[in-house]
Tab-separated table of C-alpha atoms in Angstrom:
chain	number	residue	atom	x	y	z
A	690	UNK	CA	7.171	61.997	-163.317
A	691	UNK	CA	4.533	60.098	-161.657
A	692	UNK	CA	2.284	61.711	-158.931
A	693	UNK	CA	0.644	60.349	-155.713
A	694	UNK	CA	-1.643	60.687	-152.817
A	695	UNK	CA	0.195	60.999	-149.583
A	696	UNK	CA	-0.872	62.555	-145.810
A	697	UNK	CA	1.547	63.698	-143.293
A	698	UNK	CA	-0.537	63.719	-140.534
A	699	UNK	CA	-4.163	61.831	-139.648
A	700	UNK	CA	-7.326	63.803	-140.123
A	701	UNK	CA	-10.153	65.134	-142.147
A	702	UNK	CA	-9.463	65.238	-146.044
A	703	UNK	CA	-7.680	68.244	-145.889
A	704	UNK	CA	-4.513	66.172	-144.711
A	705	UNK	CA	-4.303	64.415	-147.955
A	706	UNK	CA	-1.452	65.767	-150.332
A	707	UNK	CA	-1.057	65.529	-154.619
A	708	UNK	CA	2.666	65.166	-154.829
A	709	UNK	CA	5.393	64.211	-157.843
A	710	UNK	CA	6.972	61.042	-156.470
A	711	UNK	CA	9.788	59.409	-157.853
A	712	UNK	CA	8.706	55.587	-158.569
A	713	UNK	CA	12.268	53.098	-158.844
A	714	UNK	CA	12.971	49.733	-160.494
A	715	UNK	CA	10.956	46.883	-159.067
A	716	UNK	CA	13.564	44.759	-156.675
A	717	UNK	CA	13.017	40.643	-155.978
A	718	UNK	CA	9.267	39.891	-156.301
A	719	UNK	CA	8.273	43.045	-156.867
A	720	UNK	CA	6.957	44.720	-160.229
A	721	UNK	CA	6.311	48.476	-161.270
A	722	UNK	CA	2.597	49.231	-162.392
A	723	UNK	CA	0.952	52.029	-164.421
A	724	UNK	CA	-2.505	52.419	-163.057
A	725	UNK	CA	-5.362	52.675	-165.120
A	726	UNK	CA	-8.060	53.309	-162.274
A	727	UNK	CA	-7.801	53.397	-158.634
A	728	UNK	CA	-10.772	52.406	-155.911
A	729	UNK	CA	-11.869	54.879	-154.038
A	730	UNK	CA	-13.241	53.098	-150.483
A	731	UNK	CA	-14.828	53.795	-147.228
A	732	UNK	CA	-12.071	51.793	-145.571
A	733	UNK	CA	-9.432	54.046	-146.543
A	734	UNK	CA	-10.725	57.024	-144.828
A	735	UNK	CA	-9.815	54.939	-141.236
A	736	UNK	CA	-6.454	55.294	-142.304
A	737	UNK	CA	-6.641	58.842	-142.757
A	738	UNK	CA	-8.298	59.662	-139.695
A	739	UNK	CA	-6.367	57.328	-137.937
A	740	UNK	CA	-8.658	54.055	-137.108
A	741	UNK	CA	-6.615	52.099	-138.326
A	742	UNK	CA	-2.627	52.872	-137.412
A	743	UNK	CA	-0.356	53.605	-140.811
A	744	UNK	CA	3.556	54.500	-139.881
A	745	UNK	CA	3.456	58.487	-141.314
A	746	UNK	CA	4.418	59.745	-143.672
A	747	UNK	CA	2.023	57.179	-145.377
A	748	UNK	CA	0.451	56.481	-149.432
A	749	UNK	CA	-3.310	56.248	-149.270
A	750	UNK	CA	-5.739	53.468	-150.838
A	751	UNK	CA	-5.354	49.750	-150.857
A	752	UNK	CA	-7.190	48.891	-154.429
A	753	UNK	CA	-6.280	49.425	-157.958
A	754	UNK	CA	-6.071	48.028	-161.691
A	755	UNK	CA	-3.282	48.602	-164.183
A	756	UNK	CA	-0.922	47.046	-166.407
A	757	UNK	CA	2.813	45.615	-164.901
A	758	UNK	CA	5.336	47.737	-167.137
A	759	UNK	CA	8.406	45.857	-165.153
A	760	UNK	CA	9.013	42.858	-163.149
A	761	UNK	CA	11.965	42.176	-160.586
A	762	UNK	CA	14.354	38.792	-160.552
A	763	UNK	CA	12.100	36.303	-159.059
A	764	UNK	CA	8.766	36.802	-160.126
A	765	UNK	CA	6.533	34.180	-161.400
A	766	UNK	CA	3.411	34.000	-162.832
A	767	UNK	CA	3.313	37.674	-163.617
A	768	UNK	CA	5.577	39.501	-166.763
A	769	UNK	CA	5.725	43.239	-168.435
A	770	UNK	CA	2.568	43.900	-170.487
A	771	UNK	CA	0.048	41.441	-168.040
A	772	UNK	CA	-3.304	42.967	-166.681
A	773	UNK	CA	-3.690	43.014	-162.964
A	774	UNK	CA	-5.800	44.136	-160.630
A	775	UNK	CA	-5.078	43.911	-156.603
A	776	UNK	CA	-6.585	44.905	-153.114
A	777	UNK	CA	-5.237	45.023	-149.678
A	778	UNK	CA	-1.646	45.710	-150.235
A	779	UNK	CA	0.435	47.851	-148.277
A	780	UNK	CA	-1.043	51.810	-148.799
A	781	UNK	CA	0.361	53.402	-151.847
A	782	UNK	CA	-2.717	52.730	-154.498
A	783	UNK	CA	-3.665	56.819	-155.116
A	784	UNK	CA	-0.722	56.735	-157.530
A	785	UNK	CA	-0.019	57.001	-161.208
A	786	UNK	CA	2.465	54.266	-160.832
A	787	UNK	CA	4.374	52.545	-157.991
A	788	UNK	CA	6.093	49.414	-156.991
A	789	UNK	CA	4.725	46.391	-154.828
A	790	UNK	CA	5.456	43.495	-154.427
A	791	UNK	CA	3.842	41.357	-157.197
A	792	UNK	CA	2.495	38.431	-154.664
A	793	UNK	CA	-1.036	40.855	-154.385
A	794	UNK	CA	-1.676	40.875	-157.530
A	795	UNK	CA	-4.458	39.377	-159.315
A	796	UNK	CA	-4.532	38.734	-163.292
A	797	UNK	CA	-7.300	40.805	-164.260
A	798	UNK	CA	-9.190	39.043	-167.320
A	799	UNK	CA	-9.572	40.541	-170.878
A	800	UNK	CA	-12.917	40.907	-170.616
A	801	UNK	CA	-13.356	43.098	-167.389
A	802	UNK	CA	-12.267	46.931	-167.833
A	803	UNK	CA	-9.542	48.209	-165.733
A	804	UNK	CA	-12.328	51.112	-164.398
A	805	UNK	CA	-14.605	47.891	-163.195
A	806	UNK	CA	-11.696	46.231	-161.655
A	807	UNK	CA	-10.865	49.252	-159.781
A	808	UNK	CA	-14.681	49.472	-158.751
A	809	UNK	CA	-15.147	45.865	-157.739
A	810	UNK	CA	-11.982	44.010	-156.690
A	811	UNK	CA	-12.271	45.105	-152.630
A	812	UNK	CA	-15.678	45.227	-152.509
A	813	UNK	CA	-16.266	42.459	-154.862
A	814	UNK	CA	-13.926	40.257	-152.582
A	815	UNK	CA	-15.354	40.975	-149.474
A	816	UNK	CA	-19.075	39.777	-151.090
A	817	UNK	CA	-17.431	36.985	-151.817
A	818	UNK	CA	-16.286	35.744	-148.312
A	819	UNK	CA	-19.414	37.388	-146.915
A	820	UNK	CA	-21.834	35.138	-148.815
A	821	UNK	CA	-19.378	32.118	-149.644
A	822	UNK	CA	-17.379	31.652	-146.277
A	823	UNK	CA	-19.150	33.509	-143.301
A	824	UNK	CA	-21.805	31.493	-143.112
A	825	UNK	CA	-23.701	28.428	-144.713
A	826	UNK	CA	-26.293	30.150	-146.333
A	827	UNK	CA	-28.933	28.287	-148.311
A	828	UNK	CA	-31.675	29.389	-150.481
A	829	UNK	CA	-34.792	30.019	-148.923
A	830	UNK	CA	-32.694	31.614	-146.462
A	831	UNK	CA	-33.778	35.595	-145.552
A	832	UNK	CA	-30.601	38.189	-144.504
A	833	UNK	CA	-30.747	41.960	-143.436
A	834	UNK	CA	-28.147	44.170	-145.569
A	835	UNK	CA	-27.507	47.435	-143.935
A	836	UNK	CA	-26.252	49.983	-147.055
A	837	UNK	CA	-27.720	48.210	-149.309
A	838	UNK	CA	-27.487	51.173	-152.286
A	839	UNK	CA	-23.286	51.181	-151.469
A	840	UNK	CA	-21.034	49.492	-153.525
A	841	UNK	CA	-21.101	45.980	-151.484
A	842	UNK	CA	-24.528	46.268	-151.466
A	843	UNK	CA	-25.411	46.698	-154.705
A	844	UNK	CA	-23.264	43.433	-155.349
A	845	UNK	CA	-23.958	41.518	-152.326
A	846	UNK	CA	-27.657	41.690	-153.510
A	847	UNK	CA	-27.274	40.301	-157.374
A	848	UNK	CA	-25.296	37.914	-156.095
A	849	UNK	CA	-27.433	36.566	-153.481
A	850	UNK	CA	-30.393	36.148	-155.500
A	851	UNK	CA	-27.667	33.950	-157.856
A	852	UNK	CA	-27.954	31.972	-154.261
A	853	UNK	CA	-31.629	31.988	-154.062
A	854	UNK	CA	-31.320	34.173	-150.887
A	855	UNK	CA	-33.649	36.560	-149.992
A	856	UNK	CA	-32.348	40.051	-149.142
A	857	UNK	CA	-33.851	42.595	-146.483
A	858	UNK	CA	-31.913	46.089	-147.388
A	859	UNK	CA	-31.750	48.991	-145.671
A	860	UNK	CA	-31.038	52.730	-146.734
A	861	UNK	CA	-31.195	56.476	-145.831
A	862	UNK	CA	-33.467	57.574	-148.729
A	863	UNK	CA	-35.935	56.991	-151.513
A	864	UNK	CA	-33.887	57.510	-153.894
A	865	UNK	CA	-31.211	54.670	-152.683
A	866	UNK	CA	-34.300	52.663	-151.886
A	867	UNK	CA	-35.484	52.831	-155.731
A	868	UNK	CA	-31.419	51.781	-156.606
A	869	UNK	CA	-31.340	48.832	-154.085
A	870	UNK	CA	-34.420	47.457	-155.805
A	871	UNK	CA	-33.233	48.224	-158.937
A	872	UNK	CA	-31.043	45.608	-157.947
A	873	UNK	CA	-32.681	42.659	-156.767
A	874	UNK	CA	-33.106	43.778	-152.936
A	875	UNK	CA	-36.466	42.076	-151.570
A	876	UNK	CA	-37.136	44.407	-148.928
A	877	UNK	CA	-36.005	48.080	-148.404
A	878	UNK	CA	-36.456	49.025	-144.977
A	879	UNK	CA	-35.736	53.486	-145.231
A	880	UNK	CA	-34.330	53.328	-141.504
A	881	UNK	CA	-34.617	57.659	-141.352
A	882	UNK	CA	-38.334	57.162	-140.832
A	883	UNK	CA	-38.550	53.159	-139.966
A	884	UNK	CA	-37.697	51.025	-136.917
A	885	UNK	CA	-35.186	48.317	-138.812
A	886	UNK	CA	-36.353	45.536	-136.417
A	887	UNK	CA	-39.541	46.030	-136.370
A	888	UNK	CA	-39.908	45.896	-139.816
A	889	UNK	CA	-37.362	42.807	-140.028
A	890	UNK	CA	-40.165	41.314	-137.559
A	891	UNK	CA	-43.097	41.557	-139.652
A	892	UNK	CA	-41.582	40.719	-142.930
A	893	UNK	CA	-40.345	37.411	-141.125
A	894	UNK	CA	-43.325	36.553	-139.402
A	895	UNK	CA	-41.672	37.397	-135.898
A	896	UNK	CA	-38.693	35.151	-136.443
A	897	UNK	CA	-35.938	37.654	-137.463
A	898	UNK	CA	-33.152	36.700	-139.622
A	899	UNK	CA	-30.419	34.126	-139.284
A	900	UNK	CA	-27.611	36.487	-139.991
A	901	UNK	CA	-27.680	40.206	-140.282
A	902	UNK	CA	-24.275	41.782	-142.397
A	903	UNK	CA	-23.335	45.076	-141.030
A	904	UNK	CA	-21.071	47.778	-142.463
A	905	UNK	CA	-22.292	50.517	-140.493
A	906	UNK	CA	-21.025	50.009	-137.276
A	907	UNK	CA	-22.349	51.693	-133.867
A	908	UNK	CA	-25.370	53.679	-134.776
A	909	UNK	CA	-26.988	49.911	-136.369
A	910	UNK	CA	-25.348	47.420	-133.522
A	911	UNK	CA	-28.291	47.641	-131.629
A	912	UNK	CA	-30.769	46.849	-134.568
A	913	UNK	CA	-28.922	44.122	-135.747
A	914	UNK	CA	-29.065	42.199	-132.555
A	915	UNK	CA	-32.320	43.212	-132.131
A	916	UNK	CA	-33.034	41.398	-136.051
A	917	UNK	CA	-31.543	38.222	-135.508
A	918	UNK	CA	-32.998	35.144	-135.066
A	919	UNK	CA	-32.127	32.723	-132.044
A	920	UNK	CA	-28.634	31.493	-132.296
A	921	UNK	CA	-28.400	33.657	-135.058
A	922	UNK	CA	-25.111	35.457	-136.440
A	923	UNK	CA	-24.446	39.325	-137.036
A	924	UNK	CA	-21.615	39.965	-138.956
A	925	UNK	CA	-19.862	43.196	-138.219
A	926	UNK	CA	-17.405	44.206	-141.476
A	927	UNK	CA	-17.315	47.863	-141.508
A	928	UNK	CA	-17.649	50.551	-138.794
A	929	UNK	CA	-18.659	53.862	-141.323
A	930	UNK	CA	-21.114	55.822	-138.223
A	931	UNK	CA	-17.709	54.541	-135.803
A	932	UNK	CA	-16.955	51.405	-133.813
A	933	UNK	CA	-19.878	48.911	-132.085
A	934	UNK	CA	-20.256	49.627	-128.434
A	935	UNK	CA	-18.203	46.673	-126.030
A	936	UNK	CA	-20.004	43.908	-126.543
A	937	UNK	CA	-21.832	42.381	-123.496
A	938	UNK	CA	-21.645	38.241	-123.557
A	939	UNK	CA	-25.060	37.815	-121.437
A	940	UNK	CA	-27.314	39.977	-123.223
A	941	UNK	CA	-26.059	37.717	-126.635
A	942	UNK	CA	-27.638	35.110	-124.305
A	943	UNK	CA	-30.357	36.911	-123.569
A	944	UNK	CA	-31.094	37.808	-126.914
A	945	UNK	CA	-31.335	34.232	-128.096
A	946	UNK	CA	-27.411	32.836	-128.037
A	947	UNK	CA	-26.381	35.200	-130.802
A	948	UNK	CA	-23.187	34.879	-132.385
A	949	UNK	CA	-20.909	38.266	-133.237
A	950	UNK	CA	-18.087	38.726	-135.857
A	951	UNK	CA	-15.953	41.380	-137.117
A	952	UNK	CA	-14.768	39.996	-140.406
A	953	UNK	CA	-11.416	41.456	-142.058
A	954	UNK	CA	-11.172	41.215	-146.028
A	955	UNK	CA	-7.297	40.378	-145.567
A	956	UNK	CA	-7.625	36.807	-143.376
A	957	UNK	CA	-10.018	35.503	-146.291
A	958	UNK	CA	-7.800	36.214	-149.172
A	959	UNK	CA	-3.982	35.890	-147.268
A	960	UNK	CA	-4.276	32.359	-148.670
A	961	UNK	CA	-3.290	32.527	-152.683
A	962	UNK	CA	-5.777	29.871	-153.281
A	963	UNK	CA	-8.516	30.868	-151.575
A	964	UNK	CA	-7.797	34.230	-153.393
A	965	UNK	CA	-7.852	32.763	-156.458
A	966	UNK	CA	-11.201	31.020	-155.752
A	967	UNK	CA	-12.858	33.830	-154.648
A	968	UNK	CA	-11.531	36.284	-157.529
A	969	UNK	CA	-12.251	33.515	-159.746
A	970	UNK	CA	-16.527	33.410	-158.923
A	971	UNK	CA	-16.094	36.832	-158.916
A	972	UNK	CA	-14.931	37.452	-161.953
A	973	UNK	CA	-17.150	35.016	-163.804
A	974	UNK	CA	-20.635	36.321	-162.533
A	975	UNK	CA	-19.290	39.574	-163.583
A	976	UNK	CA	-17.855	39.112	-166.981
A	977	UNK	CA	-21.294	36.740	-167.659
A	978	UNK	CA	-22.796	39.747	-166.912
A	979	UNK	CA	-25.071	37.940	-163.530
A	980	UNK	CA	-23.433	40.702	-161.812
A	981	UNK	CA	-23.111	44.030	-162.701
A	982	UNK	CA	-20.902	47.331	-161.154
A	983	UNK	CA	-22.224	50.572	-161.406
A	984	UNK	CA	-19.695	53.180	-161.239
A	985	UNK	CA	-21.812	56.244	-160.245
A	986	UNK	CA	-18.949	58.525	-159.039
A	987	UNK	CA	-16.043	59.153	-161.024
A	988	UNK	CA	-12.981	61.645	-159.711
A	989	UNK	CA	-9.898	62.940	-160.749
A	990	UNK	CA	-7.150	61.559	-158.505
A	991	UNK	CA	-5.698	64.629	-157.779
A	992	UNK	CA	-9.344	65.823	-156.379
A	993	UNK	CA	-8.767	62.605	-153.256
A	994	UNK	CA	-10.065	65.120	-150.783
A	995	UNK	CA	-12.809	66.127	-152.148
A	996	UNK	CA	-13.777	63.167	-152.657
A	997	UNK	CA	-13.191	61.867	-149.540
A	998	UNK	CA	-15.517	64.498	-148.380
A	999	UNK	CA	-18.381	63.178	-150.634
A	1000	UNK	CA	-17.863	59.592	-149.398
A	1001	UNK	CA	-18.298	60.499	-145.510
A	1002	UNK	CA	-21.355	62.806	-146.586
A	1003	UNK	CA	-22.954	59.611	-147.208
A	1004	UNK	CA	-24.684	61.016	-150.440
A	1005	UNK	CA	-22.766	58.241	-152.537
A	1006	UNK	CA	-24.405	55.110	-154.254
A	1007	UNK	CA	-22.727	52.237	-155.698
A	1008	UNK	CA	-19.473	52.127	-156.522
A	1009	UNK	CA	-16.749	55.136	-156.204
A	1010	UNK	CA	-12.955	55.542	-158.130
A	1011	UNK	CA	-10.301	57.319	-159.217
A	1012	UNK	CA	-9.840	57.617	-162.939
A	1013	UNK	CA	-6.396	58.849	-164.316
């Protein structure tokens, strides 16, 4: 019988459940999937806690990689036996196997591991849009990276310096500080014991930064303004300390006509070809090996609130999943 991840109720990890689950025959468009590996992200702890609104009782996680073992009337492009990996479907990935509706899906090449599909798809998606649609970037050009030791930061860096970008990170620690570099980040700003804009000051000569990319939310908000450049852009995808405070429209002016964003993964790859394109870069920087995924935390699936409980501690670096 195939188990899965379910909660009842929104709240701290202890909510989540390990439960047998009966898994069907895949209907039109739809396939059946045994997982391989599962991603473990800081986006699917809103769901638990209730950030963002799931109709209860509810599947966790959004991001896995496995192989199709059935496919319904109807679906093309995809057959029993095919690799796939997929991100931001409906909940349901902390599972052994399950059934979806195959139009997610991404064919997951040969030559990337099911355990570095897991690791990378979401986060390695949302680098993509971040550094390839967001914003015009050009090399020469100098960001500011908040996380830079998590698992978008580690590849938001290598592939930045592929753009001749150069990357201002910040962390919580020497030891993340000494990973970030590790990876290609320019600057490490450790923000427990350093102003961040200050720092992004001096290292730009006064000017600040064109855009600033922000996963942390509203302890950073202020920060981030305070790093950009005139007319410059800070781009708000994740909200891991809680949301940014209301935004007030005249100090943006004040500030030097800033621009503010708040990104979703889903409205960058809802288009199949833009999907595809993104996946596609993705996928060849990684299997060239330009880009590399470190999985540094590996859990049991049936341990999802434990390690739930690590990834709010904050004491994770790079990349986090489930392995079955």
């Amino acid at each position: 019988m195939a188990q899965a991840v379910r909660f009842y109720e929104t709240g701290g990890p202890e909510v989540l459940r390990w439960e047998d689950t009966e898994v069907g025959e895949p209907g039109p468009g739809e396939v059946r999937i045994r997982h391989e590996a599962v991603g473990l992200n800081f986006a699917d702890t809103y769901f638990r806690t209730g950030l963002y609104p799931a109709a209860l009782p509810a599947g966790m996680g959004v991001e896995a990689a496995g192989v199709i073992e059935a496919a319904g009337p109807g679906v093309t492009g995809f057959r029993a036996g095919d690799r796939v990996t997929y991100t931001g479907s409906p909940l349901g990935a902390y599972s052994t196997e399950r059934v979806m509706g195959a139009e997610h899906l991404i064919a997951l090449p040969e030559e990337i591991a099911f355990e570095t599909a897991a690791a990378m798809t979401m986060r390695g998606l949302t680098t993509a849009y971040l550094l390839r649609r967001i914003h015009p970037l050009r090399a020469g050009d100098t960001v500011l990276l908040h996380a830079a030791a998590g698992g978008v930061g580690l590849l938001f860096t290598q592939w930045a310096k592929l753009l001749g970008v150069t990357v201002i990170g910040t962390v919580s620690s020497e030891q993340k500080a000494e990973t970030a570099k590790a990876h290609g980040c320019d600057h490490v700003i450790i923000y427990t014991r350093e102003d961040v804009a200050t720092r992004v000051r001096e290292i730009t000569s006064g000017t600040g930064v064109p855009v600033v990319y922000d996963s942390i939310g509203k302890t950073t908000y202020r920060s981030s303004l305070d790093s950009l450049a005139r007319r410059g852009l800070l781009v708000c995808f994740g909200t891991a300390s809680g949301p940014v405070p209301p935004i007030d429209a005249m100090e943006l002016a004040v500030k030097g006509s800033l621009f503010v964003t708040r990104p979703a993964l889903a409205d960058y790859i809802a288009d199949p070809a833009e999907r595809a394109a993104l996946a596609g870069e993705l996928f060849d920087h990684v299997a060239a090996g330009r880009i590399r995924i470190d999985i540094t935390q590996r859990h049991a699936l049936s341990e999802a609130a434990a390690a739930h409980h690590d990834l709010e501690s904050g004491s994770s670096i790079g990349s986090s999943i489930f392995v079955l």
